[in-house]
Each structure stands twice: as structure tokens, then as C-alpha cells.
Tab-separated table of C-alpha atoms and ligand atoms in Angstrom:
chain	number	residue	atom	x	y	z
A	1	UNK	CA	27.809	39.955	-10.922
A	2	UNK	CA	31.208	39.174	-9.970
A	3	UNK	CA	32.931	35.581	-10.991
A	4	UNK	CA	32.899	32.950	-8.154
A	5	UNK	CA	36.260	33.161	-5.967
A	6	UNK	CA	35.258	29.204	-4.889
A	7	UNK	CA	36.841	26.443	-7.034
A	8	UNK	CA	37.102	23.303	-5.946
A	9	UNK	CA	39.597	20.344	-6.044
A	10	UNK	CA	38.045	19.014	-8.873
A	11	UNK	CA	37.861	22.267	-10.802
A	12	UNK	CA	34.257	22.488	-9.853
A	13	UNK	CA	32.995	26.090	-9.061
A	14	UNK	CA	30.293	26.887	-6.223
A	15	UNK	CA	28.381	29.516	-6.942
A	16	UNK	CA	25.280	28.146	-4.522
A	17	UNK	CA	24.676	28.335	-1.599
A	18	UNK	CA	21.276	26.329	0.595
A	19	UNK	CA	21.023	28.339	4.261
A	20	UNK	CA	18.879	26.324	6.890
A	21	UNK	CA	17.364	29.090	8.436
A	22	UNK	CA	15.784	26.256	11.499
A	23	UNK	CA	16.072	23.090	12.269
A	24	UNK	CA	11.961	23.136	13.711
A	25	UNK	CA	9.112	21.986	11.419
A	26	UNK	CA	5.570	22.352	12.226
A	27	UNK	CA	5.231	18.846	10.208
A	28	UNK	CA	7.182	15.726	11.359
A	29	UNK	CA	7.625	13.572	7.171
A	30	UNK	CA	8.387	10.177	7.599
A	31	UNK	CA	11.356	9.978	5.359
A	32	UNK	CA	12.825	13.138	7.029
A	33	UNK	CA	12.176	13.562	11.295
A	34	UNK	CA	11.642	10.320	13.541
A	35	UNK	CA	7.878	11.197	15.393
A	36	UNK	CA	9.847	12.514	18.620
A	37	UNK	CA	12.375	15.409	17.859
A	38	UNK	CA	14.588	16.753	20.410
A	39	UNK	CA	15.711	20.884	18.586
A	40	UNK	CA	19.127	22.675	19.124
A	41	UNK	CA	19.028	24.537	22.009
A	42	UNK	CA	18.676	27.829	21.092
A	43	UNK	CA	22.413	29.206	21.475
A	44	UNK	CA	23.824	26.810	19.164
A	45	UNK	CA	21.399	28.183	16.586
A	46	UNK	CA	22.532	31.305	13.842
A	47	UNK	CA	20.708	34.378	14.736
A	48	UNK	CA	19.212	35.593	11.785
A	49	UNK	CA	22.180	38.406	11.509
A	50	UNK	CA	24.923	35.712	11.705
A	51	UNK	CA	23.030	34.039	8.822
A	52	UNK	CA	23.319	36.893	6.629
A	53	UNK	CA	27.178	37.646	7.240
A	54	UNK	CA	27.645	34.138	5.768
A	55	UNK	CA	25.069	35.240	3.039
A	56	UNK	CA	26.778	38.539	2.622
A	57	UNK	CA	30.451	37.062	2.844
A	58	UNK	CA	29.270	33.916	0.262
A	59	UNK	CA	28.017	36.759	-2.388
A	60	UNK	CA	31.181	38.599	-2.166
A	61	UNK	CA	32.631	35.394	-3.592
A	62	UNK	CA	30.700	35.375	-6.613
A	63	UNK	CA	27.584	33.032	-5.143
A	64	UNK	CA	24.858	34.410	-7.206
A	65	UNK	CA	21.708	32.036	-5.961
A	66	UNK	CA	20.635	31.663	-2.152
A	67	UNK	CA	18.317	29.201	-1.359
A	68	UNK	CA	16.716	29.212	2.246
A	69	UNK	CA	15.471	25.794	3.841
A	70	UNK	CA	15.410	24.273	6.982
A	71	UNK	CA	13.590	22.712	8.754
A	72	UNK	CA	10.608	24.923	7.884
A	73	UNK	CA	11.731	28.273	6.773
A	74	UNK	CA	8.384	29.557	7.305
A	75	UNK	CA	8.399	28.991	11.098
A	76	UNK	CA	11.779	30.349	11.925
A	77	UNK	CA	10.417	34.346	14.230
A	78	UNK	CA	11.273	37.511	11.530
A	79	UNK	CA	12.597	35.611	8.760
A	80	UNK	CA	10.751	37.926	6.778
A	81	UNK	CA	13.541	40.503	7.866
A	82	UNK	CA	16.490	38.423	6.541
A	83	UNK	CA	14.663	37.883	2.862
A	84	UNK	CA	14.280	41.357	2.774
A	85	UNK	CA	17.890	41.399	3.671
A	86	UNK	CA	19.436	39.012	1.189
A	87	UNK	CA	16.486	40.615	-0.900
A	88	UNK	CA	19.051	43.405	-1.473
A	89	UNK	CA	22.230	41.455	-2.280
A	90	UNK	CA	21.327	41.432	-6.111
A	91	UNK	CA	21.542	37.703	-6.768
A	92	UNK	CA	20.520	35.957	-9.922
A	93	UNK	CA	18.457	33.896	-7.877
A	94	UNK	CA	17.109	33.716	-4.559
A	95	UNK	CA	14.800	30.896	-3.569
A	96	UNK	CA	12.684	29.165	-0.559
A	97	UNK	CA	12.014	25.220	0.210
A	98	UNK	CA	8.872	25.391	1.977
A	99	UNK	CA	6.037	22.886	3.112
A	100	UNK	CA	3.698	25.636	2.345
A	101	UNK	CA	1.596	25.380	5.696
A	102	UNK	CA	2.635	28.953	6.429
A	103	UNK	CA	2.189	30.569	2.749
A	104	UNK	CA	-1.570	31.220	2.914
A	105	UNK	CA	-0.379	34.477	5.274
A	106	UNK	CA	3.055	34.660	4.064
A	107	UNK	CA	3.466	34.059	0.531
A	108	UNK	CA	2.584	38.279	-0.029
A	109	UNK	CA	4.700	39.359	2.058
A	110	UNK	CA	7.693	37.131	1.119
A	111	UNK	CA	7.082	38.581	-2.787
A	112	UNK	CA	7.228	41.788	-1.068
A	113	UNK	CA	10.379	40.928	0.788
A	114	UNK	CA	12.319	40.365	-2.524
A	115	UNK	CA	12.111	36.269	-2.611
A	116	UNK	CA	12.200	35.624	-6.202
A	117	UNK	CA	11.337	31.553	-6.626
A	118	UNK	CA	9.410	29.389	-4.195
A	119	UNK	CA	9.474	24.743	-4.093
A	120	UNK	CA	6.632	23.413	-2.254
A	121	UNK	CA	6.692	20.134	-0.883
A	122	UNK	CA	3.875	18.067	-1.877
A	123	UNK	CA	3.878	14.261	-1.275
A	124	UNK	CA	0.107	13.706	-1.847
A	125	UNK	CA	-3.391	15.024	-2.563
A	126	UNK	CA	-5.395	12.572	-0.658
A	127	UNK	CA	-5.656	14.227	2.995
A	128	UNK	CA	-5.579	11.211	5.225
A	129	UNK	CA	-2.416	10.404	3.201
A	130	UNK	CA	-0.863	13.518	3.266
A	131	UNK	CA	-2.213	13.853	6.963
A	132	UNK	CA	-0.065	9.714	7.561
A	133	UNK	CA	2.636	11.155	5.810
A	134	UNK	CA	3.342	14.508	7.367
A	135	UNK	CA	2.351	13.195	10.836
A	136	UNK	CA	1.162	16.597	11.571
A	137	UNK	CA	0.193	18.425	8.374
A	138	UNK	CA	-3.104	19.652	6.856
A	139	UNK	CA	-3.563	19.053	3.131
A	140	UNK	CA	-6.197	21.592	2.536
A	141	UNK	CA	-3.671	24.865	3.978
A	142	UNK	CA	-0.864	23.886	1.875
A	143	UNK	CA	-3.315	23.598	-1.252
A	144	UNK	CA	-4.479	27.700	-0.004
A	145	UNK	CA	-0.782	27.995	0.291
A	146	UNK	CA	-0.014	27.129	-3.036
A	147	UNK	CA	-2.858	29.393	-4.320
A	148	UNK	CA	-1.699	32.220	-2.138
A	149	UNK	CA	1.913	31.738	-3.948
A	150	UNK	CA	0.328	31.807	-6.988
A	151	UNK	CA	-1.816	34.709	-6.412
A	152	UNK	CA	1.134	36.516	-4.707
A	153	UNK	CA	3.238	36.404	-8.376
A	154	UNK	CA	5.974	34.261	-7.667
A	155	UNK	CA	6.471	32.678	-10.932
A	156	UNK	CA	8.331	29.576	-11.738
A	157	UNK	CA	6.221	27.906	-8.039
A	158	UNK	CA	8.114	24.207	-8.738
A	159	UNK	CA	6.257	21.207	-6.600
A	160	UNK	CA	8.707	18.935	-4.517
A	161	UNK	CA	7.536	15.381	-4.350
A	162	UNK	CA	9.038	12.459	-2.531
A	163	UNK	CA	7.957	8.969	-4.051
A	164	UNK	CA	8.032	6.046	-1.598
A	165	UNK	CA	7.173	2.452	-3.337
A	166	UNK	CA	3.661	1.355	-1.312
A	167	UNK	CA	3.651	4.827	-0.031
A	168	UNK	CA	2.466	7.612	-2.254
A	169	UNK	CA	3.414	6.275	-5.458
A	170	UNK	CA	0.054	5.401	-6.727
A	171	UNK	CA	-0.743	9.092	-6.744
A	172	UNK	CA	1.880	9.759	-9.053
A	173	UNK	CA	-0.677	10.759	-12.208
A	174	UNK	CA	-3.041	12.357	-9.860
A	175	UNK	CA	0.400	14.950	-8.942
A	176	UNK	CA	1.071	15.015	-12.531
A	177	UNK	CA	-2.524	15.967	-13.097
A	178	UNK	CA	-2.839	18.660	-10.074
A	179	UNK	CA	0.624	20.062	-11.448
A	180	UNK	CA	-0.768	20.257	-15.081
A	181	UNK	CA	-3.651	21.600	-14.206
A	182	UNK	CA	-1.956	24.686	-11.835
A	183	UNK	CA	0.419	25.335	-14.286
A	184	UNK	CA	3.448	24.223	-12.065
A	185	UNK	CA	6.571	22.236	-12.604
A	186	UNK	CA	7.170	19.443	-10.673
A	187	UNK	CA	10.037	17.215	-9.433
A	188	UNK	CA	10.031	13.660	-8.091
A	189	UNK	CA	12.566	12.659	-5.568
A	190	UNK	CA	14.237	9.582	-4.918
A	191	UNK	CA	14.143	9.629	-1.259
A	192	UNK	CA	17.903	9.727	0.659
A	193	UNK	CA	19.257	7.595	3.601
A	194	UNK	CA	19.576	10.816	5.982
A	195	UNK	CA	18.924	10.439	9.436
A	196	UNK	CA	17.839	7.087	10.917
A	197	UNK	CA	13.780	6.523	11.011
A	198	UNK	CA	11.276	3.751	11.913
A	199	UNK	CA	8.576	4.443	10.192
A	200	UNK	CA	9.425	2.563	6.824
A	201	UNK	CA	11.830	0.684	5.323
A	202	UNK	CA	13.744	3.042	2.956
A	203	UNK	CA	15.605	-0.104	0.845
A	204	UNK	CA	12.203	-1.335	0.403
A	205	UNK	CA	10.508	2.227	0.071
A	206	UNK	CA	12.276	3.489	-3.068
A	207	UNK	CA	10.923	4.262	-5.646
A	208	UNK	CA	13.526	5.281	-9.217
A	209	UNK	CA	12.846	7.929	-11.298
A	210	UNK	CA	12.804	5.245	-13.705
A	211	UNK	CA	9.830	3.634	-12.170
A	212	UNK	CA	8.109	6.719	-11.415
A	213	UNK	CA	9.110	8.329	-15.374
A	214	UNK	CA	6.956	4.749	-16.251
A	215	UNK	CA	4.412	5.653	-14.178
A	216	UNK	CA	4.081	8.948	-15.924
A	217	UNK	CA	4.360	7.694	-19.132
A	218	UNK	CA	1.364	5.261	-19.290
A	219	UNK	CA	-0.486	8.592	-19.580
A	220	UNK	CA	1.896	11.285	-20.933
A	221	UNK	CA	4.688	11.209	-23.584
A	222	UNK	CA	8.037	12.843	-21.768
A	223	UNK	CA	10.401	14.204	-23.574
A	224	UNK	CA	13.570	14.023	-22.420
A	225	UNK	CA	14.923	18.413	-22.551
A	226	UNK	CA	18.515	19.475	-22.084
A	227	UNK	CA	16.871	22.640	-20.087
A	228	UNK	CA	18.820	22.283	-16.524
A	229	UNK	CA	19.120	24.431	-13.331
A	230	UNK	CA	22.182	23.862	-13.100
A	231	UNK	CA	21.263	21.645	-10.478
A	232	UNK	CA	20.846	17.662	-10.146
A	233	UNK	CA	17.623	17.547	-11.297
A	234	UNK	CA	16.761	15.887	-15.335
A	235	UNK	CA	13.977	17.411	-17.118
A	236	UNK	CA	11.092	16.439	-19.190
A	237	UNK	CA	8.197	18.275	-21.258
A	238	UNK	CA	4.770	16.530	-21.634
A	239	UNK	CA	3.762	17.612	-25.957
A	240	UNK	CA	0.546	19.293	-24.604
A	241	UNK	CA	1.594	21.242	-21.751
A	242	UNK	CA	3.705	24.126	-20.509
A	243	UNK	CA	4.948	22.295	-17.178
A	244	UNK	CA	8.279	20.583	-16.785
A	245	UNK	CA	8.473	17.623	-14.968
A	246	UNK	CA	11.853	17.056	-13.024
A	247	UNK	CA	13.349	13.419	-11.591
A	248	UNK	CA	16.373	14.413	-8.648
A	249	UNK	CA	17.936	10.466	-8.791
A	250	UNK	CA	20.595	10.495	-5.896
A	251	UNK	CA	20.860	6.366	-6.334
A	252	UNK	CA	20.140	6.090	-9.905
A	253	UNK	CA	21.999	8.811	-11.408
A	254	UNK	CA	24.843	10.182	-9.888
A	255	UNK	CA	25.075	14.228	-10.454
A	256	UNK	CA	27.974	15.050	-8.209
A	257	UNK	CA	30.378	15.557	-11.482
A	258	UNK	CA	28.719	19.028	-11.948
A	259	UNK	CA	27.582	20.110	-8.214
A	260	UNK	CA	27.943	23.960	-7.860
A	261	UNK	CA	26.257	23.947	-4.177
A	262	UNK	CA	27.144	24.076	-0.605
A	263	UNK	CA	25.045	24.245	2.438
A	264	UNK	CA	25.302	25.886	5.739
A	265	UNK	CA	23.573	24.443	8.978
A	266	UNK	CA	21.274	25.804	11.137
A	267	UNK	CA	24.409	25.693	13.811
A	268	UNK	CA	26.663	26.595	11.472
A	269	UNK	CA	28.132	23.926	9.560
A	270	UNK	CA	28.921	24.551	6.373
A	271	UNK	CA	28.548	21.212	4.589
A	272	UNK	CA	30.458	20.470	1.478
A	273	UNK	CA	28.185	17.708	-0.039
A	274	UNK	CA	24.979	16.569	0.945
A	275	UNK	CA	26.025	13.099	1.120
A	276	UNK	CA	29.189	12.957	3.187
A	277	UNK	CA	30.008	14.677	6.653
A	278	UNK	CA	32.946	16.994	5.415
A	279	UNK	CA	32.465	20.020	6.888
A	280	UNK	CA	33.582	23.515	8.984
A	281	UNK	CA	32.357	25.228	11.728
A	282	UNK	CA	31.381	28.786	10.739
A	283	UNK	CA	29.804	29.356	14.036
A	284	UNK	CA	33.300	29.375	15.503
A	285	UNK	CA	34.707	32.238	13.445
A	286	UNK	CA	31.481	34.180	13.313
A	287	UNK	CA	31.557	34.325	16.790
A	288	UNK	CA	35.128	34.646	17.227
A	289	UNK	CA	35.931	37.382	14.941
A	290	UNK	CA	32.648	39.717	15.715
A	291	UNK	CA	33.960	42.806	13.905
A	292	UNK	CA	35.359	41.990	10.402
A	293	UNK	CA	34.412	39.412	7.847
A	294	UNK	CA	38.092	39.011	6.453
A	295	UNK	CA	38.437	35.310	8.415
A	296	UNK	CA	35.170	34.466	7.969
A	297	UNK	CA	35.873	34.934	3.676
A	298	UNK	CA	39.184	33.127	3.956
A	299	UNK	CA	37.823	30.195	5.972
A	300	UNK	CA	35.192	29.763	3.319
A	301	UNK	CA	37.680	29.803	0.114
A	302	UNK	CA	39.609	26.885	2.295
A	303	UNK	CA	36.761	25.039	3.126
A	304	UNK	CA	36.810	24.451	-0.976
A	305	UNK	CA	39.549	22.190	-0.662
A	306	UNK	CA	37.379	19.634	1.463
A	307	UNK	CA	34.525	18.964	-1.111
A	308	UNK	CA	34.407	15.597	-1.960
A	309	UNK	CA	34.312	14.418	-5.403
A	310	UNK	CA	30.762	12.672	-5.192
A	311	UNK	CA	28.440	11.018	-2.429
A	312	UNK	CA	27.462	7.299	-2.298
A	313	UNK	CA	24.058	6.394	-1.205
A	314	UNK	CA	23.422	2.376	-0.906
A	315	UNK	CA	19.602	1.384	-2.419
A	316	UNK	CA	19.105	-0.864	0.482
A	317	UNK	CA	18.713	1.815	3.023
A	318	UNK	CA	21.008	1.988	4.756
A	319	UNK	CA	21.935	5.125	6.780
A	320	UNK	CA	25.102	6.547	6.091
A	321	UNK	CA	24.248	9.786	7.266
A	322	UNK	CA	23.630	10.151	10.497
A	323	UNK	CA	22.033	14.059	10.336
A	324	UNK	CA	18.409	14.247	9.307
A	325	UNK	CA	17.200	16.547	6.423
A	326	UNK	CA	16.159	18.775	8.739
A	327	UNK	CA	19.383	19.780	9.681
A	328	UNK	CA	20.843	19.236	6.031
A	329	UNK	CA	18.701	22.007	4.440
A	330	UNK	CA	17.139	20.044	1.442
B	1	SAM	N1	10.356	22.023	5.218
B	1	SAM	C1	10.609	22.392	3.874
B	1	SAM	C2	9.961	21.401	2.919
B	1	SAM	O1	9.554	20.320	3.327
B	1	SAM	O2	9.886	21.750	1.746
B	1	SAM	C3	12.071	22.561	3.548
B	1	SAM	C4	13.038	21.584	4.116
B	1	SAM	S1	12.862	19.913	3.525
B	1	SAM	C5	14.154	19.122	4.410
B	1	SAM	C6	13.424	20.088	1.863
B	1	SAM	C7	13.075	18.975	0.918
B	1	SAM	O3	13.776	17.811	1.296
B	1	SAM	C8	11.608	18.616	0.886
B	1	SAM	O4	11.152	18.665	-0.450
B	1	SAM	C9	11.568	17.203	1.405
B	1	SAM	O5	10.561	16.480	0.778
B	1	SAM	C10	12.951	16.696	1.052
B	1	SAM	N2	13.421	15.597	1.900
B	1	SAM	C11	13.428	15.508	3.247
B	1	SAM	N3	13.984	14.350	3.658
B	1	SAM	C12	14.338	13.670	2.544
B	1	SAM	C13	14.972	12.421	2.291
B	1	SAM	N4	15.344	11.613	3.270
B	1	SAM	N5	15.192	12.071	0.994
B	1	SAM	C14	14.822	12.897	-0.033
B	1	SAM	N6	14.240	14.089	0.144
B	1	SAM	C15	13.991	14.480	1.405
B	2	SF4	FE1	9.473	19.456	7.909
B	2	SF4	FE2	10.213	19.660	5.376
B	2	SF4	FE3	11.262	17.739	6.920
B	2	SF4	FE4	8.717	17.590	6.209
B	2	SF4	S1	10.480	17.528	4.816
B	2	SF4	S2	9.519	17.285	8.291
B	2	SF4	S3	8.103	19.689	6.143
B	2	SF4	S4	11.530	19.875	7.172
């Protein structure tokens, strides 16, 4: 695999890239969509083949893991056909954010297609809870789903769990249980001030990996490991079980110093940091220059020169962000 051509101001080399493949979710979280969504109309939206020219053009720079998000990945029409696409890039990695709703019909084919690593979301086990927090999910399908992923082969399934203080946080050994018990990794998330929502207060609603690691540890020893994903998620190892479990601390512990990633937008945007708004408009050249890649490469080694050095979220909630996840790509 070829070096990474991207280097950034801060000597800081991306070799990552997150594609939001939608911006539509069959579920509607409260910490990530307000209840009433209005979608991109469907021309500012990548077609799947513009999505892969970035893919294509960000692997001829030396990006050697793709992760696809949205949104829901799952509900975007033939994504199948672009993970059997990127399927054939050779990457190192090549992963999938998912709620799971979809994977009890999909997980197959997607190990088929080439995906190598799947994250399910997973914010509770209790289905009125998960049914509150979702707005629109169904525990019981993304429990087959996870089965189905399971049964499918994809190995290294991690679990994706937000923890809001009054919320689901009280469930906290019941997901370490479930997790132990499937032989899964799992990672707690402090939630992020993206996109403005009603439903809770978010200053009030978080919840630090600190408080959740204490949570965990009135039941299991953790042992802090220096195993990392190169990512911004710390690891830990319970003494009588295979699983890792992983804290991503956005307020309480800031990984920006060693952030390899970049993420494009469902329209386009390729965002420099998941925190700030610096960003380009791929969209433009795509469509602009049809035929050859050549600006399309070039505008993607400048856009290196607009990462910021690190994001600053305030604890008390408030939204400095204006886009929602769903348009991030978490
Ligand atoms: N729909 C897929 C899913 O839920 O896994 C993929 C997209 S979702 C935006 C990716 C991840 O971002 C999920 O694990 C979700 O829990 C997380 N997320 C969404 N909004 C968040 C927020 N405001 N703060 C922290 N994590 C968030
Ligand atoms: Fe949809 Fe994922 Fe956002 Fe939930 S977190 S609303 S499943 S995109």
C-alpha cells in the first residue's frame, strides 16, 4: 500500500477517510435528528459513482481505511454495489456505521460484497427505551441484526453506545453484560453538541467516560491497554474476558493531537474535523471536471492545509455546530 500523499499543517497524516453514503435514517436518535427532518433534495446528493471517484481518488493518496456512514448506510438504494466497489480498492480496512435495522437481510450480502468490519449502534436493551430513544426503531431487529452479522463472519462486530446521564446510563452493566456475553467490543460515547435538538438537555445529559468507566467498574476490573485504532477511542480489557471495552471522550479527553481522519458529506463536503466547519466542496469539481480525476486529487492534497489543529466542544451544551450527525457521518 502506497504512503499517504496528505500531510497536514501540523505534520499530521490522513490516511482515513468516513463517506456518508445518505443523509436519511429509518430511526430519528434524540441526540442526533430533531423528530421532523426535512432531506437534501435529491440533486444535491453524491450518486453512488461520484462517491467512489472520491473513494478511488482518496486511495490513490495513500488512504488505506474507508469507513461508510450516514445517515443510515443501510437505507441508501444499491449501496451494496459501491461496497463491492471500494470492496476492490485493496484497503487495510474498510468499515460500516450502521443502526443494524437493515442487517438481518443485509449483513450476508455485505460480507459478500467485500466489507471487512461492521459498528452497531446500540443505546439500550430495554425495548420501550430503545423504542423512546430511537423514536422509530425496533429493539428486537437490530438484536437479529447483530446475530445475522455475527452469523455472516464479520469479525471484530464493535457495539456503538451513546450514554446520556438520566437517559440510558443505568443500563450501562446490562451493555457490558450483553457485549460480554456476544463476544463483542464495545465503545461508550460521550455524546457531541451537533445539530440543535429539543428533546434533552445535552449540558445536563452527559455523561464522562469517567462516570460511565465507574459505572463499569463496580462490577468489572478495567485495565487500562495501549491497544489503539488509531482512532480517538481509549481501551480497556475486563481480566476474564476477551472483549475490549472502548470510551470516545470528545469533552473529557481531547484526541485531536493524533487525528488521521477526514470526512466527506453526503453533498459533498469534505470536512476537515468533526468539530469545526472547515471545509471544500467536492461536489463542485466532481461535477465540473466529469472526465479526469487530476483536479479532483489536487483539490484534496490542498484541502490539507485547512485542518484545524483540534475541535472545542463546551460541556454545557451548547451547539457549536450547526450540522447534525446525520450529515457529519459519525
Ligand atoms: N446510522 C448509523 C448509526 O447510528 O450507527 C450511522 C450514522 S450515526 C450518525 C454514527 C454514530 O454517531 C452512531 O453510533 C451514533 O450513536 C453517533 N452519534 C450520533 N449523534 C451523536 C452525537 N450528537 N454525539 C455523539 N455521537 C453521536
Ligand atoms: Fe439514524 Fe444513526 Fe442518527 Fe440514529 S444515530 S438517527 S440511527 S443516523
Amino acid at each position: 500500500m502506497s504512503q499517504s500523499k496528505l500531510t497536514d499543517r501540523f505534520g499530521r497524516t490522513v490516511n482515513y477517510v468516513r463517506l456518508s453514503v445518505t443523509d436519511r435514517c429509518d430511526f430519528r436518535c434524540v441526540y442526533c435528528m430533531a423528530e421532523e427532518m426535512t432531506f437534501l433534495p435529491r440533486q444535491q446528493v453524491l450518486t453512488l459513482e461520484e462517491i467512489a471517484r472520491v473513494a478511488r481518488t482518496f486511495v490513490s493518496l495513500g488512504t488505506e481505511k474507508i469507513r461508510l456512514t450516514g445517515g443510515e448506510p443501510l437505507v441508501r438504494k444499491d449501496i451494496i454495489e459501491l461496497v463491492k466497489e471500494i470492496g476492490t480498492f485493496g484497503l487495510r480496512d474498510f468499515a460500516m456505521t450502521t443502526n443494524g435495522s437493515q442487517l438481518p437481510t443485509m449483513a450476508a450480502p455485505l460480507r459478500k460484497a467485500g466489507l471487512k468490519r461492521l459498528n452497531i449502534s446500540l443505546d439500550s436493551l430495554d425495548p420501550e427505551k430503545f423504542a423512546s430513544i430511537t423514536r422509530t426503531g425496533k429493539l428486537s431487529r437490530v438484536l437479529e441484526g447483530i446475530d445475522a452479522a455475527r452469523d455472516a463472519g464479520f469479525k471484530g462486530i464493535k457495539l456503538n453506545t451513546v450514554v446520556m446521564k438520566g437517559g440510558n446510563d443505568h443500563e450501562v452493566p446490562d451493555l457490558v453484560e450483553f457485549a460480554r456475553k456476544k463476544n463483542i467490543d464495545i465503545t461508550f460515547i460521550e455524546e457531541m453538541p451537533l445539530g440543535e435538538i429539543s428533546e434533552h438537555d445535552r449540558g445536563q445529559a452527559l455523561c464522562t467516560s469517567e462516570e460511565v468507566r465507574d459505572i463499569v467498574r463496580q462490577q468489572h476490573d478495567l485495565i487500562p491497554t495501549p491497544e489503539d485504532s488509531g482512532g480517538p477511542a481509549r481501551y480497556y480489557r475486563m481480566s476474564d474476558s476477551p472483549i475490549k471495552v472502548g470510551f470516545i471522550s470528545p469533552h473529557s479527553h481531547n484526541f485531536c493531537s493524533t487525528c488521521n481522519r477526514v470526512r466527506l458529506t453526503v453533498e459533498g463536503r469534505l470536512l476537515l474535523c468533526l468539530g469545526n466547519e472547515h471545509s471544500v466542496d467536492l461536489r463542485r469539481v466532481l461535477r465540473s471536471h466529469p472526465e479526469t480525476d487530476d483536479r479532483l486529487r489536487q483539490t484534496i492534497i490542498d484541502s490539507m492545509d485547512l485542518k484545524p489543529e483540534r475541535h472545542h466542544f463546551s460541556a454545557n451544551g451548547d451547539v457549536q455546530i450547526l450540522r447534525f450527525m446525520n450529515m457529519t457521518g459519525g
